[in-house]
Coordinates of C-alpha atoms in Angstrom, one line a residue:
M1 CA -40.7 -58.3 -99.4
I2 CA -38.4 -57.5 -96.4
R3 CA -34.9 -56.6 -97.6
R4 CA -32.2 -58.7 -95.9
E5 CA -28.5 -58.2 -96.1
T6 CA -25.3 -59.4 -94.5
G7 CA -22.5 -56.9 -93.9
P8 CA -18.9 -57.7 -94.8
D9 CA -18.2 -58.2 -91.0
G10 CA -20.8 -60.9 -90.6
V11 CA -23.7 -58.7 -89.4
D12 CA -27.2 -59.6 -90.5
V13 CA -29.4 -56.6 -91.2
A14 CA -33.1 -56.6 -92.2
G15 CA -35.9 -54.0 -92.3
P16 CA -36.3 -50.4 -93.4
P17 CA -33.2 -48.3 -93.2
D18 CA -35.0 -45.5 -91.4
A19 CA -36.8 -47.7 -88.9
Q20 CA -36.0 -48.0 -85.2
P21 CA -33.0 -50.3 -84.8
I22 CA -33.0 -53.4 -82.6
V23 CA -29.6 -55.1 -82.0
F24 CA -29.8 -58.8 -81.1
V25 CA -26.8 -60.5 -79.4
H26 CA -26.7 -64.3 -79.5
G27 CA -25.8 -66.8 -76.8
A28 CA -22.7 -69.1 -76.5
G29 CA -22.7 -72.0 -78.9
F30 CA -25.0 -70.5 -81.5
S31 CA -24.5 -67.7 -84.0
R32 CA -26.4 -64.6 -85.1
K33 CA -28.7 -66.9 -87.1
M34 CA -30.5 -68.0 -83.9
W35 CA -32.4 -64.7 -84.2
G36 CA -33.9 -65.7 -87.5
P37 CA -37.5 -66.0 -86.2
Q38 CA -37.2 -62.5 -84.6
R39 CA -35.5 -61.0 -87.6
D40 CA -38.2 -62.2 -90.0
A41 CA -41.1 -61.2 -87.7
L42 CA -39.9 -57.8 -86.6
S43 CA -38.2 -56.4 -89.8
D44 CA -41.5 -55.1 -91.2
E45 CA -41.5 -52.5 -88.4
F46 CA -37.9 -52.3 -87.1
R47 CA -34.4 -52.3 -88.4
V48 CA -33.1 -55.7 -87.1
I49 CA -29.4 -56.1 -86.6
A50 CA -27.6 -59.3 -85.4
P51 CA -23.8 -59.7 -85.2
D52 CA -21.7 -62.8 -84.6
L53 CA -19.7 -62.7 -81.4
P54 CA -16.0 -63.8 -81.5
G55 CA -15.7 -67.6 -81.6
H56 CA -19.0 -68.0 -83.4
G57 CA -20.3 -68.1 -87.0
T58 CA -18.3 -65.9 -89.3
R59 CA -15.9 -65.1 -86.4
A60 CA -15.3 -68.8 -85.4
D61 CA -11.6 -68.4 -86.0
E62 CA -11.4 -65.7 -83.3
R63 CA -11.1 -66.5 -79.6
F64 CA -13.9 -65.2 -77.4
E65 CA -12.8 -62.5 -74.9
F66 CA -15.2 -60.2 -73.1
E67 CA -13.7 -56.8 -73.8
P68 CA -13.4 -57.4 -77.6
A69 CA -17.0 -58.6 -77.6
V70 CA -18.2 -55.3 -76.0
E71 CA -16.0 -53.4 -78.5
L72 CA -17.6 -55.3 -81.3
L73 CA -21.0 -54.1 -80.2
E74 CA -19.7 -50.6 -80.2
R75 CA -18.6 -51.0 -83.8
V76 CA -22.0 -52.4 -84.7
F77 CA -23.8 -49.5 -83.1
E78 CA -21.5 -47.0 -85.0
S79 CA -21.9 -48.8 -88.3
Y80 CA -25.5 -50.0 -88.4
T81 CA -27.6 -47.7 -86.2
D82 CA -28.4 -44.0 -86.2
G83 CA -26.7 -43.7 -82.8
S84 CA -29.0 -45.7 -80.6
A85 CA -31.0 -48.9 -80.5
V86 CA -33.0 -51.3 -78.4
L87 CA -30.6 -54.0 -77.3
V88 CA -31.6 -57.6 -76.8
G89 CA -29.2 -60.3 -75.6
L90 CA -29.6 -64.0 -74.6
S91 CA -27.3 -65.9 -72.3
L92 CA -23.7 -64.8 -73.1
G93 CA -25.2 -62.1 -75.3
G94 CA -27.2 -60.8 -72.4
Y95 CA -24.2 -60.4 -70.3
V96 CA -22.3 -58.6 -73.1
S97 CA -25.4 -56.4 -73.7
T98 CA -25.6 -55.6 -70.0
A99 CA -22.0 -54.4 -69.9
Y100 CA -22.6 -52.4 -73.1
A101 CA -25.7 -50.7 -71.6
Q102 CA -23.8 -49.8 -68.5
R103 CA -20.9 -48.2 -70.4
Y104 CA -23.0 -46.5 -73.2
P105 CA -26.4 -45.8 -71.7
D106 CA -27.3 -43.0 -74.1
E107 CA -27.0 -45.4 -77.0
V108 CA -29.4 -48.0 -75.5
D109 CA -33.1 -47.1 -75.9
G110 CA -34.1 -50.2 -73.9
L111 CA -32.4 -53.4 -72.7
V112 CA -33.8 -56.9 -72.9
I113 CA -31.9 -59.8 -71.3
S114 CA -32.8 -63.5 -71.4
G115 CA -31.0 -66.2 -69.5
S116 CA -28.7 -63.6 -68.0
S117 CA -30.1 -62.8 -64.6
A118 CA -27.8 -65.1 -62.6
N119 CA -25.0 -63.0 -61.2
P120 CA -21.7 -64.9 -61.5
V121 CA -20.2 -63.7 -58.2
G122 CA -19.9 -65.5 -54.8
G123 CA -21.2 -69.1 -55.1
M124 CA -22.3 -68.5 -58.7
E125 CA -18.7 -67.6 -59.6
L126 CA -17.5 -70.9 -58.4
A127 CA -20.3 -72.8 -60.2
T128 CA -19.5 -70.9 -63.4
R129 CA -15.8 -71.7 -63.2
V130 CA -16.5 -75.4 -62.5
T131 CA -19.1 -75.8 -65.2
S132 CA -16.8 -74.0 -67.7
G133 CA -13.8 -76.1 -66.7
V134 CA -15.7 -79.4 -67.2
T135 CA -17.0 -78.2 -70.6
R136 CA -13.5 -77.3 -71.7
L137 CA -12.2 -80.6 -70.6
V138 CA -14.8 -82.8 -72.3
T139 CA -14.9 -80.8 -75.6
R140 CA -11.2 -81.2 -76.1
S141 CA -12.3 -84.5 -77.6
D142 CA -13.4 -83.9 -81.2
R143 CA -15.6 -86.9 -80.9
V144 CA -17.4 -85.4 -77.9
E145 CA -17.7 -82.0 -79.6
R146 CA -19.2 -83.5 -82.7
G147 CA -21.7 -85.4 -80.5
A148 CA -22.7 -82.2 -78.8
E149 CA -23.1 -80.5 -82.1
R150 CA -25.4 -83.3 -83.3
L151 CA -27.5 -83.0 -80.2
A152 CA -27.8 -79.3 -80.5
K153 CA -28.8 -79.5 -84.2
R154 CA -31.4 -82.2 -83.4
W155 CA -32.8 -79.8 -80.7
V156 CA -33.1 -77.0 -83.3
R157 CA -34.8 -79.4 -85.7
T158 CA -37.5 -80.2 -83.1
R159 CA -38.5 -76.6 -82.5
G160 CA -41.1 -76.6 -85.3
L161 CA -39.4 -73.7 -87.1
E162 CA -39.9 -73.0 -90.8
D163 CA -37.5 -75.1 -93.0
D164 CA -35.4 -72.1 -94.2
L165 CA -35.0 -70.8 -90.6
E166 CA -34.0 -74.2 -89.3
R167 CA -31.5 -74.7 -92.1
E168 CA -30.0 -71.2 -91.5
I169 CA -29.4 -71.9 -87.9
V170 CA -27.9 -75.3 -88.4
D171 CA -25.8 -74.4 -91.4
A172 CA -24.2 -71.4 -89.5
G173 CA -22.8 -74.0 -87.1
I174 CA -23.0 -75.0 -83.4
Y175 CA -19.9 -74.2 -81.2
P176 CA -20.0 -76.3 -78.0
R177 CA -16.5 -75.4 -77.0
Q178 CA -17.5 -71.8 -76.6
F179 CA -19.5 -72.6 -73.5
G180 CA -16.3 -73.5 -71.7
I181 CA -14.3 -70.7 -73.2
A182 CA -16.7 -67.9 -72.4
G183 CA -17.5 -68.9 -68.8
P184 CA -14.2 -67.7 -67.2
H185 CA -14.7 -64.3 -68.8
L186 CA -18.0 -63.9 -67.0
A187 CA -17.1 -65.4 -63.6
G188 CA -16.5 -62.8 -60.9
R189 CA -18.0 -59.9 -62.9
D190 CA -20.8 -58.2 -61.0
F191 CA -23.4 -58.0 -63.8
R192 CA -26.2 -57.1 -61.3
A193 CA -24.4 -53.9 -60.5
A194 CA -23.9 -53.2 -64.2
F195 CA -27.6 -53.9 -64.8
A196 CA -28.5 -51.6 -62.0
A197 CA -26.4 -48.8 -63.4
Y198 CA -28.3 -48.7 -66.7
P199 CA -31.0 -45.9 -66.2
G200 CA -33.3 -46.8 -69.1
P201 CA -36.2 -49.3 -69.4
S202 CA -35.1 -52.9 -69.1
L203 CA -36.8 -56.2 -69.3
I204 CA -35.8 -59.6 -67.9
L205 CA -37.3 -62.1 -70.2
N206 CA -36.7 -65.7 -69.1
G207 CA -38.1 -69.1 -70.0
E208 CA -40.2 -70.7 -67.2
K209 CA -38.0 -73.7 -67.1
D210 CA -34.7 -71.8 -66.9
L211 CA -34.4 -72.4 -63.2
V212 CA -30.9 -71.1 -62.6
M213 CA -31.6 -67.8 -64.2
R214 CA -35.0 -67.5 -62.7
R215 CA -33.6 -67.8 -59.2
G216 CA -31.8 -64.5 -59.7
E217 CA -34.4 -62.6 -61.7
K218 CA -36.2 -60.9 -58.8
R219 CA -33.0 -59.7 -57.2
H220 CA -31.8 -58.5 -60.6
A221 CA -34.9 -56.5 -61.2
A222 CA -35.0 -55.1 -57.7
A223 CA -31.5 -53.7 -58.2
A224 CA -32.4 -52.0 -61.4
R225 CA -33.8 -48.5 -61.8
N226 CA -36.5 -49.3 -64.3
A227 CA -36.9 -53.1 -64.8
E228 CA -39.7 -55.6 -65.2
I229 CA -39.8 -59.4 -65.4
K230 CA -41.7 -61.5 -67.9
V231 CA -41.7 -65.3 -68.1
I232 CA -42.4 -67.4 -71.1
G233 CA -44.4 -70.4 -70.1
G234 CA -43.0 -73.8 -71.0
A235 CA -39.8 -72.4 -72.4
G236 CA -36.2 -73.2 -71.3
H237 CA -33.0 -71.3 -71.5
T238 CA -33.0 -70.6 -75.3
C239 CA -36.5 -69.2 -75.0
N240 CA -36.4 -67.2 -78.3
L241 CA -36.3 -70.6 -80.2
H242 CA -38.4 -72.6 -77.8
R243 CA -41.4 -70.3 -78.1
P244 CA -40.4 -67.8 -80.8
E245 CA -43.8 -66.2 -81.4
V246 CA -44.3 -65.3 -77.7
Y247 CA -40.7 -64.1 -77.4
T248 CA -41.0 -61.9 -80.5
D249 CA -44.3 -60.4 -79.4
T250 CA -42.9 -59.5 -76.0
V251 CA -39.8 -57.8 -77.5
R252 CA -42.0 -56.0 -80.0
M253 CA -44.3 -54.5 -77.2
F254 CA -41.3 -53.6 -75.1
A255 CA -39.5 -51.9 -78.0
R256 CA -42.6 -49.9 -78.8
Q257 CA -43.0 -48.8 -75.2
A258 CA -39.3 -47.9 -74.8
I259 CA -39.4 -45.8 -78.0
A260 CA -42.6 -44.0 -76.9
E261 CA -41.0 -43.1 -73.5
R262 CA -37.6 -42.2 -74.9
P263 CA -36.6 -38.6 -74.0
R264 CA -36.2 -36.3 -77.0
R265 CA -32.6 -35.9 -78.0

């Protein structure tokens, strides 16, 4: 049986204590529990670590801000890894992970980003600000927010997940307002430059139907020092839940390769 635990600061940990760590960072609106399928599938081989970002899950009473989110990752690395880890982020989590890898490259054995290859500068900055503003406006209504929560929970329940995983994700809560709150913290930041600054192996792992992110994936990869692109067929933005087995297998193979190529410290 794989040992699971939750730290006092709302960080899920599973897998052998001496195994290679992988840190997963969730997207806006969900919580650390969105990584349940990956946690259960990978924790026989890896030490899987998943924190809640501010504004989500156990940290729902905190307001999301970008710098505290990166600092939170720093504390997670200090407390739950042996000094380095493969880092995987989706959507908002991918942008936070990109910034972390730029600042602390020696701590990141490999970087995987999903739904995070659109660079929110220029025209995309305006689009990000407008989308975020509309989201903030409509979710001021508790009625609208509850409706969005119901739709998101219904989406989770149609993914064909095991009952316990589905229940975990739903019970941890859905946070629609966070889409509007997080957006302004991303707008205007040059994440492509940050991604390019990370010298280690990186993977852009997008869903085939995530058209906005896919438009930027080739430019993102071309700017990087050591990046490849993989696309999950039939999947959308939240591709780790849309096709969890394919997503997990791709991360597993990337992590193995990154570890094998890691310079000796």
